[in-house]
Structure formats: structure tokens, C-alpha cells
Amino acid sequence: MEYESIKRIYHNYSNFYDYLFKFVFLPRQRHAISSLEIRPDDKILDVGVGTGLSLPFYPSHCQVTGIDLSKSMLKKAHEKKEKHSLHHVSLMEMDACNLEFEDNTFDHVVATFVVSVVPDPVKAVREMKRVCKPGRPITLVNHFKSRSKYIAFGEHVLDRFCS
């Protein structure tokens, strides 16, 4: 999918995204975040933060940076940030394939339901690896199998190790 198509799709989804996907995605997001060993003052990058459904699950003793390509989705995330007084969260419009952070910036990188929708998933994961501190976890949660037989095979192999 190309960037403009992605932006258009998520602009259209932004007003009903939470209602549509809350029951499907939220339990997996909650589980992924609760499985992290987040230490005080850890820096976390949430790639594809979307409407911010997952933001309340992050503990307040860490610093969360949420990024998304869609301004409309980020607007909803900003509303949740204010509603829940999430002062430890900052939100930015950014492309997952071109992260605007220094190398080794984050203690955790989380990407839920992103890898299958970015134009270049390999580049996105490389960028996540680049900005994550060495030896620290990158948590990927996906919601469907890629149409690319090579990526689908990789997902199948990873799924066997991560399940």
C-alpha cells in the first residue's frame, strides 16, 4: 500500500476505528504491553499508535512516544491523552519506515497491527531495530497474514517461536 492510500484509509476509519476494532485489537494490545518489563523512566516508542487505544495501558512511570502517519488518527489519540491525563505520552506524525529519532533511543519499541499495512515492512522493522537500544525488546503484534508469500512464511516461522 502506498502512503497516500494509507493516509486516506485511516482518515476515513478515524471516526469509527475504536468501535470497529476495540474488541478485536484491544485485548492483544493490552497483553503485549502488560508483558513488557517496563522500568521507571524507560522510553517506549509505540509505532502506529493510531487512535491511542493502547495508551492507557502504559504505566505512568515511563515515557511513551506514539507515532502515526495519519493526522486524523493522531487527533483521536490526542483526545485520549487529554481525557486520561496521560502526561507521560507524546504524540507525533511520522512514517514508520523513516523514523526521525537517533539510533538507540528507546528501551522498548511496540508496533501493534502495523507491519502488515506499511508499504515496506522490512524497512519499518529495520528502523525499529535502529532506534531501539541494543538487547532491548521490539514487540510486534500482527492481525493478519501478509499477501507476500515470503513475508507470510516469515510470519509463520515467527509465530511458531512467539506463540
mmCIF file of C-alpha atoms in Angstrom:
data_model
loop_
_atom_site.group_PDB
_atom_site.id
_atom_site.type_symbol
_atom_site.label_atom_id
_atom_site.label_comp_id
_atom_site.label_asym_id
_atom_site.label_seq_id
_atom_site.Cartn_x
_atom_site.Cartn_y
_atom_site.Cartn_z
ATOM 1 C CA MET A 1 0.000 0.000 0.000
ATOM 2 C CA GLU A 2 1.263 3.495 -0.781
ATOM 3 C CA TYR A 3 1.444 6.307 1.760
ATOM 4 C CA GLU A 4 -1.383 8.422 0.343
ATOM 5 C CA SER A 5 -3.680 5.389 0.229
ATOM 6 C CA ILE A 6 -2.831 4.562 3.831
ATOM 7 C CA LYS A 7 -3.483 8.133 4.946
ATOM 8 C CA ARG A 8 -6.826 8.197 3.112
ATOM 9 C CA ILE A 9 -7.957 4.849 4.536
ATOM 10 C CA TYR A 10 -7.104 5.769 8.118
ATOM 11 C CA HIS A 11 -8.601 9.243 7.729
ATOM 12 C CA ASN A 12 -11.865 7.517 6.800
ATOM 13 C CA TYR A 13 -11.512 4.986 9.650
ATOM 14 C CA SER A 14 -10.619 7.512 12.336
ATOM 15 C CA ASN A 15 -14.180 8.343 13.404
ATOM 16 C CA PHE A 16 -15.285 4.750 13.920
ATOM 17 C CA TYR A 17 -11.979 2.879 14.290
ATOM 18 C CA ASP A 18 -12.363 2.391 18.051
ATOM 19 C CA TYR A 19 -15.882 0.986 17.730
ATOM 20 C CA LEU A 20 -14.909 -1.304 14.895
ATOM 21 C CA PHE A 21 -11.652 -2.719 16.245
ATOM 22 C CA LYS A 22 -11.781 -2.236 20.010
ATOM 23 C CA PHE A 23 -12.872 -5.789 20.805
ATOM 24 C CA VAL A 24 -10.536 -7.402 18.289
ATOM 25 C CA PHE A 25 -7.320 -5.456 18.872
ATOM 26 C CA LEU A 26 -7.519 -4.166 22.423
ATOM 27 C CA PRO A 27 -7.021 -7.492 24.264
ATOM 28 C CA ARG A 28 -3.892 -8.233 22.218
ATOM 29 C CA GLN A 29 -2.548 -4.707 22.745
ATOM 30 C CA ARG A 30 -3.182 -4.949 26.491
ATOM 31 C CA HIS A 31 -1.453 -8.335 26.646
ATOM 32 C CA ALA A 32 1.566 -7.134 24.642
ATOM 33 C CA ILE A 33 2.064 -4.057 26.822
ATOM 34 C CA SER A 34 1.474 -5.878 30.115
ATOM 35 C CA SER A 35 4.097 -8.451 29.080
ATOM 36 C CA LEU A 36 6.795 -5.782 28.841
ATOM 37 C CA GLU A 37 9.119 -5.347 31.781
ATOM 38 C CA ILE A 38 8.874 -1.562 31.901
ATOM 39 C CA ARG A 39 11.272 0.050 34.348
ATOM 40 C CA PRO A 40 10.949 3.563 35.762
ATOM 41 C CA ASP A 41 11.946 6.180 33.176
ATOM 42 C CA ASP A 42 12.062 3.677 30.305
ATOM 43 C CA LYS A 43 11.481 5.279 26.926
ATOM 44 C CA ILE A 44 8.912 3.482 24.794
ATOM 45 C CA LEU A 45 8.121 4.015 21.121
ATOM 46 C CA ASP A 46 4.605 2.994 20.070
ATOM 47 C CA VAL A 47 4.738 2.717 16.271
ATOM 48 C CA GLY A 48 1.342 3.147 14.629
ATOM 49 C CA VAL A 49 -0.314 4.418 17.801
ATOM 50 C CA GLY A 50 -3.475 5.115 15.808
ATOM 51 C CA THR A 51 -6.322 6.489 17.908
ATOM 52 C CA GLY A 52 -4.405 5.765 21.101
ATOM 53 C CA LEU A 53 -6.492 2.811 22.263
ATOM 54 C CA SER A 54 -3.421 1.297 23.912
ATOM 55 C CA LEU A 55 -2.135 4.455 25.620
ATOM 56 C CA PRO A 56 -3.900 3.928 28.983
ATOM 57 C CA PHE A 57 -2.131 0.555 29.345
ATOM 58 C CA TYR A 58 1.320 2.102 29.647
ATOM 59 C CA PRO A 59 2.416 2.810 33.225
ATOM 60 C CA SER A 60 2.898 6.463 34.139
ATOM 61 C CA HIS A 61 6.478 5.861 35.326
ATOM 62 C CA CYS A 62 7.747 5.605 31.731
ATOM 63 C CA GLN A 63 7.923 7.966 28.754
ATOM 64 C CA VAL A 64 5.822 6.951 25.757
ATOM 65 C CA THR A 65 6.217 8.403 22.281
ATOM 66 C CA GLY A 66 3.416 7.420 19.939
ATOM 67 C CA ILE A 67 3.787 7.927 16.204
ATOM 68 C CA ASP A 68 1.357 7.537 13.345
ATOM 69 C CA LEU A 69 1.156 8.503 9.689
ATOM 70 C CA SER A 70 -2.474 9.629 9.964
ATOM 71 C CA LYS A 71 -3.275 13.097 11.323
ATOM 72 C CA SER A 72 -6.900 12.055 11.833
ATOM 73 C CA MET A 73 -5.931 9.054 13.947
ATOM 74 C CA LEU A 74 -3.477 11.170 15.944
ATOM 75 C CA LYS A 75 -6.225 13.694 16.641
ATOM 76 C CA LYS A 76 -8.208 10.912 18.350
ATOM 77 C CA ALA A 77 -5.068 9.834 20.238
ATOM 78 C CA HIS A 78 -4.576 13.419 21.472
ATOM 79 C CA GLU A 79 -8.170 13.393 22.747
ATOM 80 C CA LYS A 80 -7.494 10.188 24.721
ATOM 81 C CA LYS A 81 -4.249 11.623 26.056
ATOM 82 C CA GLU A 82 -6.125 14.630 27.434
ATOM 83 C CA LYS A 83 -9.128 12.620 28.663
ATOM 84 C CA HIS A 84 -6.928 10.217 30.647
ATOM 85 C CA SER A 85 -4.338 12.863 31.707
ATOM 86 C CA LEU A 86 -1.514 10.893 30.132
ATOM 87 C CA HIS A 87 1.257 13.399 30.806
ATOM 88 C CA HIS A 88 3.917 10.754 30.132
ATOM 89 C CA VAL A 89 2.779 10.424 26.492
ATOM 90 C CA SER A 90 3.862 12.489 23.494
ATOM 91 C CA LEU A 91 2.412 12.048 20.010
ATOM 92 C CA MET A 92 3.972 12.770 16.634
ATOM 93 C CA GLU A 93 3.063 12.419 12.983
ATOM 94 C CA MET A 94 5.733 10.189 11.486
ATOM 95 C CA ASP A 95 6.358 7.433 8.952
ATOM 96 C CA ALA A 96 7.319 4.063 10.463
ATOM 97 C CA CYS A 97 9.699 3.494 7.545
ATOM 98 C CA ASN A 98 11.599 6.729 8.228
ATOM 99 C CA LEU A 99 11.811 7.226 11.974
ATOM 100 C CA GLU A 100 13.107 10.654 12.925
ATOM 101 C CA PHE A 101 14.953 9.520 16.054
ATOM 102 C CA GLU A 102 18.593 8.960 16.883
ATOM 103 C CA ASP A 103 19.943 5.419 16.992
ATOM 104 C CA ASN A 104 19.466 3.552 20.289
ATOM 105 C CA THR A 105 16.890 5.994 21.689
ATOM 106 C CA PHE A 106 14.225 3.666 23.093
ATOM 107 C CA ASP A 107 14.173 0.927 25.737
ATOM 108 C CA HIS A 108 11.123 -0.700 24.122
ATOM 109 C CA VAL A 109 9.566 -0.479 20.676
ATOM 110 C CA VAL A 110 5.983 -1.658 20.289
ATOM 111 C CA ALA A 111 4.169 -1.992 16.961
ATOM 112 C CA THR A 112 0.685 -3.447 17.106
ATOM 113 C CA PHE A 113 -1.139 -4.132 13.850
ATOM 114 C CA VAL A 114 1.342 -2.102 11.788
ATOM 115 C CA VAL A 115 3.732 -4.414 9.966
ATOM 116 C CA SER A 116 1.092 -5.691 7.534
ATOM 117 C CA VAL A 117 -0.054 -2.220 6.469
ATOM 118 C CA VAL A 118 3.173 -0.279 5.927
ATOM 119 C CA PRO A 119 4.470 -0.061 2.326
ATOM 120 C CA ASP A 120 7.834 -1.596 3.251
ATOM 121 C CA PRO A 121 7.569 -3.822 6.348
ATOM 122 C CA VAL A 122 11.236 -4.844 6.222
ATOM 123 C CA LYS A 123 12.347 -1.207 6.250
ATOM 124 C CA ALA A 124 9.920 -0.421 9.081
ATOM 125 C CA VAL A 125 11.306 -3.248 11.230
ATOM 126 C CA ARG A 126 14.885 -2.180 10.435
ATOM 127 C CA GLU A 127 14.004 1.337 11.571
ATOM 128 C CA MET A 128 12.510 -0.027 14.792
ATOM 129 C CA LYS A 129 15.685 -2.021 15.395
ATOM 130 C CA ARG A 130 17.826 1.047 14.714
ATOM 131 C CA VAL A 131 16.057 3.237 17.290
ATOM 132 C CA CYS A 132 15.793 0.505 19.938
ATOM 133 C CA LYS A 133 18.679 0.157 22.373
ATOM 134 C CA PRO A 134 20.792 -2.980 21.851
ATOM 135 C CA GLY A 135 19.431 -6.001 23.666
ATOM 136 C CA ARG A 136 16.081 -4.350 24.366
ATOM 137 C CA PRO A 137 12.787 -5.796 23.089
ATOM 138 C CA ILE A 138 10.879 -4.955 19.950
ATOM 139 C CA THR A 139 7.302 -6.191 20.305
ATOM 140 C CA LEU A 140 5.348 -6.829 17.104
ATOM 141 C CA VAL A 141 1.691 -7.830 17.143
ATOM 142 C CA ASN A 142 0.079 -8.532 13.797
ATOM 143 C CA HIS A 143 -3.547 -9.093 12.839
ATOM 144 C CA PHE A 144 -3.418 -10.920 9.547
ATOM 145 C CA LYS A 145 -1.068 -12.805 7.302
ATOM 146 C CA SER A 146 0.769 -10.867 4.621
ATOM 147 C CA ARG A 147 -0.132 -11.462 0.978
ATOM 148 C CA SER A 148 3.560 -11.712 0.158
ATOM 149 C CA LYS A 149 4.469 -15.388 0.325
ATOM 150 C CA TYR A 150 7.945 -14.526 1.667
ATOM 151 C CA ILE A 151 6.651 -12.302 4.456
ATOM 152 C CA ALA A 152 3.821 -14.761 5.194
ATOM 153 C CA PHE A 153 6.397 -17.538 5.549
ATOM 154 C CA GLY A 154 8.457 -15.361 7.904
ATOM 155 C CA GLU A 155 5.337 -14.592 9.942
ATOM 156 C CA HIS A 156 4.557 -18.311 10.124
ATOM 157 C CA VAL A 157 8.065 -19.106 11.362
ATOM 158 C CA LEU A 158 7.997 -16.257 13.897
ATOM 159 C CA ASP A 159 4.540 -17.269 15.084
ATOM 160 C CA ARG A 160 5.808 -20.747 15.958
ATOM 161 C CA PHE A 161 8.515 -19.223 18.171
ATOM 162 C CA CYS A 162 6.376 -16.475 19.699
ATOM 163 C CA SER A 163 3.191 -18.396 20.493
#
